[in-house]
Coordinates of C-alpha atoms in Angstrom, one line a residue:
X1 CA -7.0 222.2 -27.8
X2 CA -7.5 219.8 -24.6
X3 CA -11.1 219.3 -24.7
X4 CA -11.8 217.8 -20.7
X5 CA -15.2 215.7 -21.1
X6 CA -17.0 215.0 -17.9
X7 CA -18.9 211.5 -18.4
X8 CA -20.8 211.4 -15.2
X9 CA -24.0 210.4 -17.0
X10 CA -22.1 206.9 -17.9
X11 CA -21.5 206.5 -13.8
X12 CA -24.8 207.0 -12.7
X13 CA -28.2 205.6 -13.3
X14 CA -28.6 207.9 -16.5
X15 CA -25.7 205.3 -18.1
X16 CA -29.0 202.6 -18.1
X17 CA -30.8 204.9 -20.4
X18 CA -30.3 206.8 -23.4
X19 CA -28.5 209.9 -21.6
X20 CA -25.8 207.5 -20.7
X21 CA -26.2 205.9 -24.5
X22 CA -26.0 208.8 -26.3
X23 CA -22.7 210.2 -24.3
X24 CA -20.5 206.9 -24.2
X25 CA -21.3 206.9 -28.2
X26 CA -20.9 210.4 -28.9
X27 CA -17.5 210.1 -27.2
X28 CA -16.2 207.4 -28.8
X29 CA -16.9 208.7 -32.2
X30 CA -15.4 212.6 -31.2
X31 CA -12.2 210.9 -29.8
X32 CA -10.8 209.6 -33.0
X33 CA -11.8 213.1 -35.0
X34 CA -10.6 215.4 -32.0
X35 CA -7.2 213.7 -32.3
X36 CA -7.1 214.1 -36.3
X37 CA -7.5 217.4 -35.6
X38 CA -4.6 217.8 -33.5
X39 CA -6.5 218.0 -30.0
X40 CA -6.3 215.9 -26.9
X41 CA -8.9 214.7 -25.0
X42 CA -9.3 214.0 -21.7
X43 CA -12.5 212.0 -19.4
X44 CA -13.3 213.1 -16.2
X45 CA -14.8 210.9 -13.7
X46 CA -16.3 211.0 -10.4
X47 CA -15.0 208.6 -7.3
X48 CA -18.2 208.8 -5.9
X49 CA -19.0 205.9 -8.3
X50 CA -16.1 203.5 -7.7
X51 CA -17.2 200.5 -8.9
X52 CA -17.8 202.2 -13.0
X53 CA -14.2 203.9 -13.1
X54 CA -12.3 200.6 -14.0
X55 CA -15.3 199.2 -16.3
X56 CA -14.7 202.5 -18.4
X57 CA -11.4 202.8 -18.7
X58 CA -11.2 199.5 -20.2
X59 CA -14.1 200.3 -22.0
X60 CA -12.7 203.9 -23.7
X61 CA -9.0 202.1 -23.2
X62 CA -8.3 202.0 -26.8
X63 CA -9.3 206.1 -27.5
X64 CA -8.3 207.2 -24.6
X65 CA -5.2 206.3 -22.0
X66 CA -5.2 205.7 -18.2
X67 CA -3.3 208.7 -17.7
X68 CA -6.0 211.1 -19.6
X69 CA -8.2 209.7 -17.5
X70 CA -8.7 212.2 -14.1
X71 CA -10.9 211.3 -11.1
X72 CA -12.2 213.9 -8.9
X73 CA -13.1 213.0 -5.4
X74 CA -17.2 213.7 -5.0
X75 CA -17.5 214.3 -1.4
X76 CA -20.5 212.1 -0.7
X77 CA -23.4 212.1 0.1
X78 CA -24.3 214.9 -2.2
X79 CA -27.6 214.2 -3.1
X80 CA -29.0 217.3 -4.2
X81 CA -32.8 217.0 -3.2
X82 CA -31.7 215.8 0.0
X83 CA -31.1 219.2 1.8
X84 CA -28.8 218.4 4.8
X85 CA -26.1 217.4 2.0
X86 CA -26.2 221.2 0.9
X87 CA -23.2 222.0 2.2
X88 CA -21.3 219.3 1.1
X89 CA -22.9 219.4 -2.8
X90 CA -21.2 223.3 -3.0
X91 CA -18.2 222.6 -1.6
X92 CA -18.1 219.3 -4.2
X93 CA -18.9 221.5 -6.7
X94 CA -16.4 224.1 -5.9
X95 CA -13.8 221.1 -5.5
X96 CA -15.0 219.8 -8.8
X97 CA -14.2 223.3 -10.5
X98 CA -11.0 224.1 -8.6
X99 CA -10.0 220.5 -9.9
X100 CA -10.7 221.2 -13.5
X101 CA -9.0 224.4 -13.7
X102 CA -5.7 223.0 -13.0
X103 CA -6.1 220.5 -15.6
X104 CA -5.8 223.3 -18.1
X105 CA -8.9 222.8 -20.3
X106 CA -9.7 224.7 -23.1
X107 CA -12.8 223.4 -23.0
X108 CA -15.1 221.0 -20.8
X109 CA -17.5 219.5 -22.2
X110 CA -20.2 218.1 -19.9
X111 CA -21.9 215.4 -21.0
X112 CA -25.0 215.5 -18.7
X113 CA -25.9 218.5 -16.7
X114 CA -29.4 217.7 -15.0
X115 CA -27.2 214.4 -12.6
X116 CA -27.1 214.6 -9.4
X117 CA -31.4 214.4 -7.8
X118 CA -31.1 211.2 -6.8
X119 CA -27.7 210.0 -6.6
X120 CA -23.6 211.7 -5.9
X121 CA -23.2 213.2 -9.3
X122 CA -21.6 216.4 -9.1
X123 CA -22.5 218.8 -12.2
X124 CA -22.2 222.4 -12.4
X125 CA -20.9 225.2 -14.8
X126 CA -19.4 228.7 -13.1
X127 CA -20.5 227.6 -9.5
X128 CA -17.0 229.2 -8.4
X129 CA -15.4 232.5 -9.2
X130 CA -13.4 230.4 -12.0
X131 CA -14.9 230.4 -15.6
X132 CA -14.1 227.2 -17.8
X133 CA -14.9 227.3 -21.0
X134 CA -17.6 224.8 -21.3
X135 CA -20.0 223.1 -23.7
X136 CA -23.3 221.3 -22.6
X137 CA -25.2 218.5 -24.4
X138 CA -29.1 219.7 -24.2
X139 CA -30.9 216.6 -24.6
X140 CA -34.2 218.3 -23.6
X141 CA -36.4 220.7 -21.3
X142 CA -38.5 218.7 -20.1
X143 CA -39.0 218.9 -16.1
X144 CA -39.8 222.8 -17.7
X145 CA -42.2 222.0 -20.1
X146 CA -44.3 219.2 -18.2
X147 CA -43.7 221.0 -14.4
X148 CA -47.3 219.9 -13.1
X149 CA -45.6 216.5 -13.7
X150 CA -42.0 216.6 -12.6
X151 CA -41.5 219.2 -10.8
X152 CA -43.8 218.6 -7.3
X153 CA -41.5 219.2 -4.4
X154 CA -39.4 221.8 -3.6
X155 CA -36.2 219.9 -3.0
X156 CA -36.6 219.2 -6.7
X157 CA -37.5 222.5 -8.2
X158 CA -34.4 223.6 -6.3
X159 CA -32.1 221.0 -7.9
X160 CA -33.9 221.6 -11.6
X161 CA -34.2 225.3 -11.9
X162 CA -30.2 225.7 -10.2
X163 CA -29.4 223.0 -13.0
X164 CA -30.7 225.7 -15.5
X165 CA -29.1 228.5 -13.8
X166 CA -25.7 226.3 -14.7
X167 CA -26.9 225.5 -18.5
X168 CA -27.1 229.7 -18.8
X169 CA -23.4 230.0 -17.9
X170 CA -22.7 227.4 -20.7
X171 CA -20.7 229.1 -23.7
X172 CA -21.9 226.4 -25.9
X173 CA -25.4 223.7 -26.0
X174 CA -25.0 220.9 -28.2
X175 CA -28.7 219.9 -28.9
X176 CA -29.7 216.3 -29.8
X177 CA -32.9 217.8 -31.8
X178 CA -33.5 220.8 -33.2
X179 CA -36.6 221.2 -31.0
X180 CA -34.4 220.8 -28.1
X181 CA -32.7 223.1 -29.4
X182 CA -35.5 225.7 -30.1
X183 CA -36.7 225.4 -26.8
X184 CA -33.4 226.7 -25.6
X185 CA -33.8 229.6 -27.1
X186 CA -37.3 230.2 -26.5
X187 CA -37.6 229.3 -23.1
X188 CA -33.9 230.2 -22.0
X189 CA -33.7 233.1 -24.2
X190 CA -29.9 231.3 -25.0
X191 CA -28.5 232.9 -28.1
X192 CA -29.3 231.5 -31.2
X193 CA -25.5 231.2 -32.7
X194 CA -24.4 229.3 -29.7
X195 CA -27.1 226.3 -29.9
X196 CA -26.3 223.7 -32.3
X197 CA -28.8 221.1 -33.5
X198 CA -26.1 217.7 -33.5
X199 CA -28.2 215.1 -33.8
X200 CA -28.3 211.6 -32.7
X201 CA -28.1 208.0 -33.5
X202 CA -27.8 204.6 -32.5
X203 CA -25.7 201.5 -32.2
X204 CA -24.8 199.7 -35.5
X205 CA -26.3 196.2 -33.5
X206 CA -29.6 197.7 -34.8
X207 CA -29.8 196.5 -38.3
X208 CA -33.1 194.5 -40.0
X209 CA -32.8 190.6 -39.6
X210 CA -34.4 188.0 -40.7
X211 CA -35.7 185.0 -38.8
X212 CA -36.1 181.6 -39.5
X213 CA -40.1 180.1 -38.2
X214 CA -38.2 178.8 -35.2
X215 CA -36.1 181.0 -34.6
X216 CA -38.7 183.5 -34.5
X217 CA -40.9 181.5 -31.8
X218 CA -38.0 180.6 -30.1
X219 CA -38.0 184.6 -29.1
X220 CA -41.2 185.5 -28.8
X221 CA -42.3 182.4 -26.1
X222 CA -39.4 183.7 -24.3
X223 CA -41.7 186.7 -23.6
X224 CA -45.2 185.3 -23.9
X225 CA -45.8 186.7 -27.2
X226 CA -48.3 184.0 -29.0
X227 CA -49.6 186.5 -31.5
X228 CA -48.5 188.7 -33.9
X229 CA -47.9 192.0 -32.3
X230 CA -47.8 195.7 -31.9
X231 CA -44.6 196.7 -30.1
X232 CA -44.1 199.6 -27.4
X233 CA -40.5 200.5 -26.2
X234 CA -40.8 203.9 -24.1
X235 CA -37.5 204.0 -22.5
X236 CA -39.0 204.3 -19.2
X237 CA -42.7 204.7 -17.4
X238 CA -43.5 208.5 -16.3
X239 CA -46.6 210.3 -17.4
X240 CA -45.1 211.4 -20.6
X241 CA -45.0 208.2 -22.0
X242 CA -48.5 208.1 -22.2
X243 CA -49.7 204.7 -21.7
X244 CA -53.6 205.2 -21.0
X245 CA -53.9 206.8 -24.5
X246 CA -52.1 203.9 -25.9
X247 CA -54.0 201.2 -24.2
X248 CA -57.5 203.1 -24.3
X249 CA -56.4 203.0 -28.4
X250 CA -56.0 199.4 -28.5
X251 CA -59.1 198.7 -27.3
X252 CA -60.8 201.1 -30.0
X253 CA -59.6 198.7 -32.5
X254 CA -61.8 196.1 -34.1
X255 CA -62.7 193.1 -32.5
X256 CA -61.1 191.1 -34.9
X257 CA -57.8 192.9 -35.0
X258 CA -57.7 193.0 -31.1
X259 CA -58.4 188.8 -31.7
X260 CA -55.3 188.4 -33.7
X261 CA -52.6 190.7 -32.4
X262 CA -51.4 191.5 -28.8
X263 CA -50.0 194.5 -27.5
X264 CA -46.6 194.2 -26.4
X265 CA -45.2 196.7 -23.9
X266 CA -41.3 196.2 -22.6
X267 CA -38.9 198.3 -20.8
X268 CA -37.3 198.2 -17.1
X269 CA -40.7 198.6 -14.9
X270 CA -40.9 198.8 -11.3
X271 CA -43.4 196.7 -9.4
X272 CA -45.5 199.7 -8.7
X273 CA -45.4 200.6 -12.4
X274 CA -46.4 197.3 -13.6
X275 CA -49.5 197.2 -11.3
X276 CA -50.8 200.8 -12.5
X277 CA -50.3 199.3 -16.1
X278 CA -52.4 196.5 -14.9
X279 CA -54.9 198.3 -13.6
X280 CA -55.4 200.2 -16.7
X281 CA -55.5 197.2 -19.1
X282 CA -58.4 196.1 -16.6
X283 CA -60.0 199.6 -17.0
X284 CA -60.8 199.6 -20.6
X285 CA -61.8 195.6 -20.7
X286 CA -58.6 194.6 -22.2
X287 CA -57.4 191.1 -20.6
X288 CA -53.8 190.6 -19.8
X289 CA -53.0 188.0 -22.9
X290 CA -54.3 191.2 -25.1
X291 CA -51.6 193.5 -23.3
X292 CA -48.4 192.0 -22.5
X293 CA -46.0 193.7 -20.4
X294 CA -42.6 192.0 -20.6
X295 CA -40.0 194.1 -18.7
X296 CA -36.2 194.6 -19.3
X297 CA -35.1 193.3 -22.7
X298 CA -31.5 193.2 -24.3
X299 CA -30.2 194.3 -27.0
X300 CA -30.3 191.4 -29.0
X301 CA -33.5 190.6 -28.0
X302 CA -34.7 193.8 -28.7
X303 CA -33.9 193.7 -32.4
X304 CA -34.9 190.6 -33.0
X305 CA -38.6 192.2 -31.3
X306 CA -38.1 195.2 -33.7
X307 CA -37.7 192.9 -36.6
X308 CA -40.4 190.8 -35.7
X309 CA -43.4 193.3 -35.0
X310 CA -46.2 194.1 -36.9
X311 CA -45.5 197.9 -35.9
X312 CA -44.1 199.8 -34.1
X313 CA -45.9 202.7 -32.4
X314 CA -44.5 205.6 -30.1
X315 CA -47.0 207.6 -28.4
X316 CA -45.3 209.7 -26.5
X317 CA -46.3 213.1 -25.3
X318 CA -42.6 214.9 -25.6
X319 CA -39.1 213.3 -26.3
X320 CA -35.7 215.0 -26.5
X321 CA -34.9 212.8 -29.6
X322 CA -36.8 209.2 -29.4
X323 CA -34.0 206.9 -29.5
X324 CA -36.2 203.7 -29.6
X325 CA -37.9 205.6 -32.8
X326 CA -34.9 205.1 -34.5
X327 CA -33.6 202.4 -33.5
X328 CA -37.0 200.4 -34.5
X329 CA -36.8 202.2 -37.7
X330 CA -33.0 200.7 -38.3
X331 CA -34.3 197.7 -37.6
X332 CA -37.5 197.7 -40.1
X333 CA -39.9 197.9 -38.4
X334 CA -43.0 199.6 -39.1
X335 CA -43.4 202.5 -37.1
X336 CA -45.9 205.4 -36.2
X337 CA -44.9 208.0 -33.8
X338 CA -46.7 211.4 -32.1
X339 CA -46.8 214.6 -34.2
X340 CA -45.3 216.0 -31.0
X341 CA -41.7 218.1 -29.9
X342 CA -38.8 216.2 -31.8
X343 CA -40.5 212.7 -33.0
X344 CA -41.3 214.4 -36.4
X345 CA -37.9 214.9 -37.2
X346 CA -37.0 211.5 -36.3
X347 CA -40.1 209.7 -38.2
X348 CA -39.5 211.7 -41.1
X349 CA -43.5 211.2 -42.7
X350 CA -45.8 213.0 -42.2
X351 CA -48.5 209.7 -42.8
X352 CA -47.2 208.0 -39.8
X353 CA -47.6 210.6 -37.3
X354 CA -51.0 210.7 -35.1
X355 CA -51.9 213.3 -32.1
X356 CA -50.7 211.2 -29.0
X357 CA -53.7 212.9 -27.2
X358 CA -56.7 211.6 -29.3
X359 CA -56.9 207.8 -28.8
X360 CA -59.5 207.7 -31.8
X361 CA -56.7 208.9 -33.7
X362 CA -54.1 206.9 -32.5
X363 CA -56.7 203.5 -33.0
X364 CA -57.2 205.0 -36.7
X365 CA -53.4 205.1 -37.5
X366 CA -52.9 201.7 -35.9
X367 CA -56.0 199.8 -37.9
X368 CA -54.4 201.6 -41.0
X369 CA -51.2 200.2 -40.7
X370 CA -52.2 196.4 -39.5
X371 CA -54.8 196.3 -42.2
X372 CA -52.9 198.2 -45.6
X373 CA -50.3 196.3 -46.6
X374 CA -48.8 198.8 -48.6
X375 CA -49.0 201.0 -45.9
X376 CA -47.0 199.0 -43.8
X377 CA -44.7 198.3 -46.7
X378 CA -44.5 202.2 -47.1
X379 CA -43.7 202.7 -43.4
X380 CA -40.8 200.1 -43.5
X381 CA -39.3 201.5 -46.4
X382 CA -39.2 205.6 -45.1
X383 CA -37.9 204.3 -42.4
X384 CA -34.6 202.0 -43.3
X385 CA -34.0 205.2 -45.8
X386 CA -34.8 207.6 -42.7
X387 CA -32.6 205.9 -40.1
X388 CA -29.3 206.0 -42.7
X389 CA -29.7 209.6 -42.7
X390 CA -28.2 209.7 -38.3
X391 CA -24.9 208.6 -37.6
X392 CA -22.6 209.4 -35.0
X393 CA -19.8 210.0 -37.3
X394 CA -22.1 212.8 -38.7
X395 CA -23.5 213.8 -34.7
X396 CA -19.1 214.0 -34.0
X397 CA -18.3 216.0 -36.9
X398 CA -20.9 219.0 -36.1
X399 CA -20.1 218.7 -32.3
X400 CA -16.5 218.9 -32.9
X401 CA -17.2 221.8 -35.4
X402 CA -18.9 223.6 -33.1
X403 CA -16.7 223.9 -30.4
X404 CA -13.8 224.7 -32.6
X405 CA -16.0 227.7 -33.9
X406 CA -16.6 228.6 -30.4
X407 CA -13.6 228.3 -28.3
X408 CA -9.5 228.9 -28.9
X409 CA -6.4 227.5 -26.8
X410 CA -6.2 228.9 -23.8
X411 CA -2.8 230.9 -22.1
X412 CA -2.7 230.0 -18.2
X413 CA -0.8 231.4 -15.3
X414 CA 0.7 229.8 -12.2
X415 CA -1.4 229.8 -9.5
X416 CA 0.2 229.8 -5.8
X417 CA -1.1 226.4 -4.6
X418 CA 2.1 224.6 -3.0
X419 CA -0.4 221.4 -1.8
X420 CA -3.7 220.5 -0.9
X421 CA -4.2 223.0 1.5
X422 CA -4.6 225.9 -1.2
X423 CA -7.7 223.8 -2.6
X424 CA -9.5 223.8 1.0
X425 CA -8.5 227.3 1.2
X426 CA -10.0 228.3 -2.5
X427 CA -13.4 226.0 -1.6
X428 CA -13.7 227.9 1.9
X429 CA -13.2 230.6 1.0
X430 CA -15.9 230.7 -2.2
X431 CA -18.3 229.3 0.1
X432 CA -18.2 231.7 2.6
X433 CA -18.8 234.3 0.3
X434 CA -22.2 232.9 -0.2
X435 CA -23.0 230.5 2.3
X436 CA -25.3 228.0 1.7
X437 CA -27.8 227.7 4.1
X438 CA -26.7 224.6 5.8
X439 CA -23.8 225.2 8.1
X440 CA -21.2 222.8 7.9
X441 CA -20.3 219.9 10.9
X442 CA -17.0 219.3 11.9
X443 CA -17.3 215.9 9.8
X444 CA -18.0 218.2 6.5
X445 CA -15.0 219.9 7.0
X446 CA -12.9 217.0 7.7
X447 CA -14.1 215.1 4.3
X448 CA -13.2 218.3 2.4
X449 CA -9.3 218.4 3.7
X450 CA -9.6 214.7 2.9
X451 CA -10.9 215.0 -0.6
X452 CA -8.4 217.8 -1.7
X453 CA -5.7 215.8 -0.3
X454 CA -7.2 213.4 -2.9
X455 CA -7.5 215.5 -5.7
X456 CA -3.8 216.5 -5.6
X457 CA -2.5 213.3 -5.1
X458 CA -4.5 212.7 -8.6
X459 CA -3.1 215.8 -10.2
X460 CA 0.3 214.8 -9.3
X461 CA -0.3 211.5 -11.1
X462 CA -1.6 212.8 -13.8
X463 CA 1.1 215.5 -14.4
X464 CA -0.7 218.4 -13.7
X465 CA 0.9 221.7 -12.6
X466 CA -0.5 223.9 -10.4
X467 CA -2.2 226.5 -12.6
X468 CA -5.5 228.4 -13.3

């Protein structure tokens, strides 16, 4: 089969966190097994986002050739919440579609459907009249689940709940968790055979090390940490995260425990962020040495932090999977987690879960682990034995599995398209059938001639014949 993957979510601001992770290492594990298999597969990429496409075809060079590599043109601006693009965004979209189907896929797999609210991504499954077979990666629900939070305008319930629309018309939802993948079928009512729990995993960087003394203080200065220390990595700063629990725990703790440990918060963090952490350190009495809030850390860095912590605790309200779970588990640290949507599977004991809601509770499991040594032993040990049990290799095998349960080779006709102009055509044509409700400008019109004049010139590069 030619399995067509779409890695928009490497492209775009998603490829800083773990959607953009989890789909560049997913990738390069299927590759490998898809072509021992006997099928061929192909990226697609946007040109909307320039400056990545060179970056990744160096970076995928060795799985996957230049000339498998297709870009479509994205017609921007397409910002979905931003409603003047409307207009442009379908006929993208349309574009996108009409684009794909002449690549003869038997299956597109996209690797990140919910792109596109704040940036030229351009997503969608069955927007046209033409049906691709395609698979989704679900990584979670969670705009649906936690509305009251995320979904407060309606430029954004537009762009969330047409996203869903799309992930209906999937043939196929590889989920990272198997609550993800419960909550498809609750809440979408998707069926049951055609959601697959794959799995996640993590970077082989993140092993347990050892530090020499000075090695060891060598890091932690780097970051102000002068104390031994409880370690928070949330993979970003909304609501869900759940930072006033954690902080209003801390400060539960014992005086003396408080005295000798600090509370060690890092991740990227916008200025605005930072200040409403600040202001809730200052809320409970807490004092800036006793909560430090460190920012962007790298990779290396960030296992040696792992390593080095005392624990490790994740109080998150809701989480797809809980990469940073894992990965501090890989790593040795000790770690306690939320009894909440897909942490439980990832933590893998029942002792070091808490109710991320109840800050007594959370204060309870913390002064348990920093004050039982075997305890913490018992923590470190579940979870180096929990974090062999993920791999990518095994994440590949099920995904790759799946589809070939799911979808056969394809027979295509010829389609009449001599040149660009039978893409305009196509796009105008499906639009008009249901306008949006932004009318085009002259302007629009003009960028989609110029974009399918684009897209056939990359067909023709890339060998493909004009077929559906």
């Amino acid at each position: 089969m030619r399995i067509i993957v779409d890695l928009q979510a490497a492209q775009n601001d998603s490829s800083f966190r773990g959607v953009g992770r989890y789909s560049k290492s997913l990738l390069r594990a299927m590759v490998p097994l898809a072509k021992a298999h006997g099928h061929d597969v192909w990226l697609l990429l946007n040109g909307n986002f320039s400056e990545t496409i060179e970056p990744l075809m160096r970076e995928f060079a060795d799985v996957v050739p230049p000339e498998r590599i297709a870009i479509f043109p994205g017609m921007a601006p397409v910002t979905e919440t931003v409603a003047a693009n409307e207009w442009r965004l379908r006929a993208a979209e349309h574009l996108r579609e009409e684009f794909l189907a002449q690549l003869r896929p038997d299956v597109v797999h996209v690797s990140s459907l919910f792109e596109g609210s704040v940036d030229d991504a351009v997503v969608s499954v069955g927007r046209t009249g033409i049906k691709l077979p395609t698979v989704v990666t679900l990584y979670d629900l969670i705009p649906w689940v936690l509305s009251q939070h995320y979904v407060t305008t309606p430029e954004y319930e537009r762009f969330y709940f047409g996203k869903v629309d799309s992930l209906r018309r999937a043939d196929l939802l590889l989920a990272i968790s198997q609550h993800s993948a419960d909550e498809a079928v609750t809440l979408l009512q998707y069926p049951r055979d055609k959601v697959v729990n794959i799995s996640a995993a993590i970077d082989d960087r993140f092993v347990c090390k050892t530090y020499l003394p000075q090695e060891a203080e060598e890091i932690t200065s780097r970051y102000g940490i002068q104390k031994p220390f409880v370690l928070y990595m949330p993979g970003g700063f909304d609501p869900r995260k759940n930072f006033a629990t954690l902080i209003d725990a801390y400060a539960l703790l014992p005086t003396h425990i408080r005295a000798s440990h600090q509370l060690v918060i890092g991740s990227n963090i916008k200025a605005a962020e930072r200040a409403a952490l600040a202001a809730e350190v200052k809320r409970t009495g807490l004092s800036s040495d006793d909560v430090r809030v460190i920012g962007y850390v790298p990779d290396e860095d960030l296992v040696a932090l792992y390593s080095l912590c005392r624990l490790h605790v994740f109080p998150s309200l809701y989480e797809g999977f809980g990469l940073p779970v894992l990965e501090a588990l890989a790593c040795g640290a000790p770690t306690i987690a939320s009894n909440t949507s897909s942490l439980p599977e990832v933590v893998g004991l029942d002792e070091a879960l808490f109710d991320p809601r109840s800050a007594q509770d959370l204060a309870n499991k913390m002064l348990h682990a920093l004050a039982d040594v075997e305890f913490a032993a018992k923590l470190r040990r579940n979870g180096l034995a929990q974090a062999r049990r993920f791999s990518w290799q095994r994440s590949a095998t099920l995904a790759l599995e799946a589809i070939e349960r799911t979808f056969r080779p394809r027979d295509y006709s010829p389609i009449n398209y001599k040149d660009e102009h039978g893409f305009v055509d196509a796009v105008l044509a499906a639009l008009s059938a249901r306008p949006p409700q932004v009318a085009p400008m002259r302007q629009d019109i003009d960028l989609l001639r110029d974009s399918a004049k684009k897209a056939w010139a990359e067909l023709r590069r890339l060998g493909g014949g004009p077929v559906r």
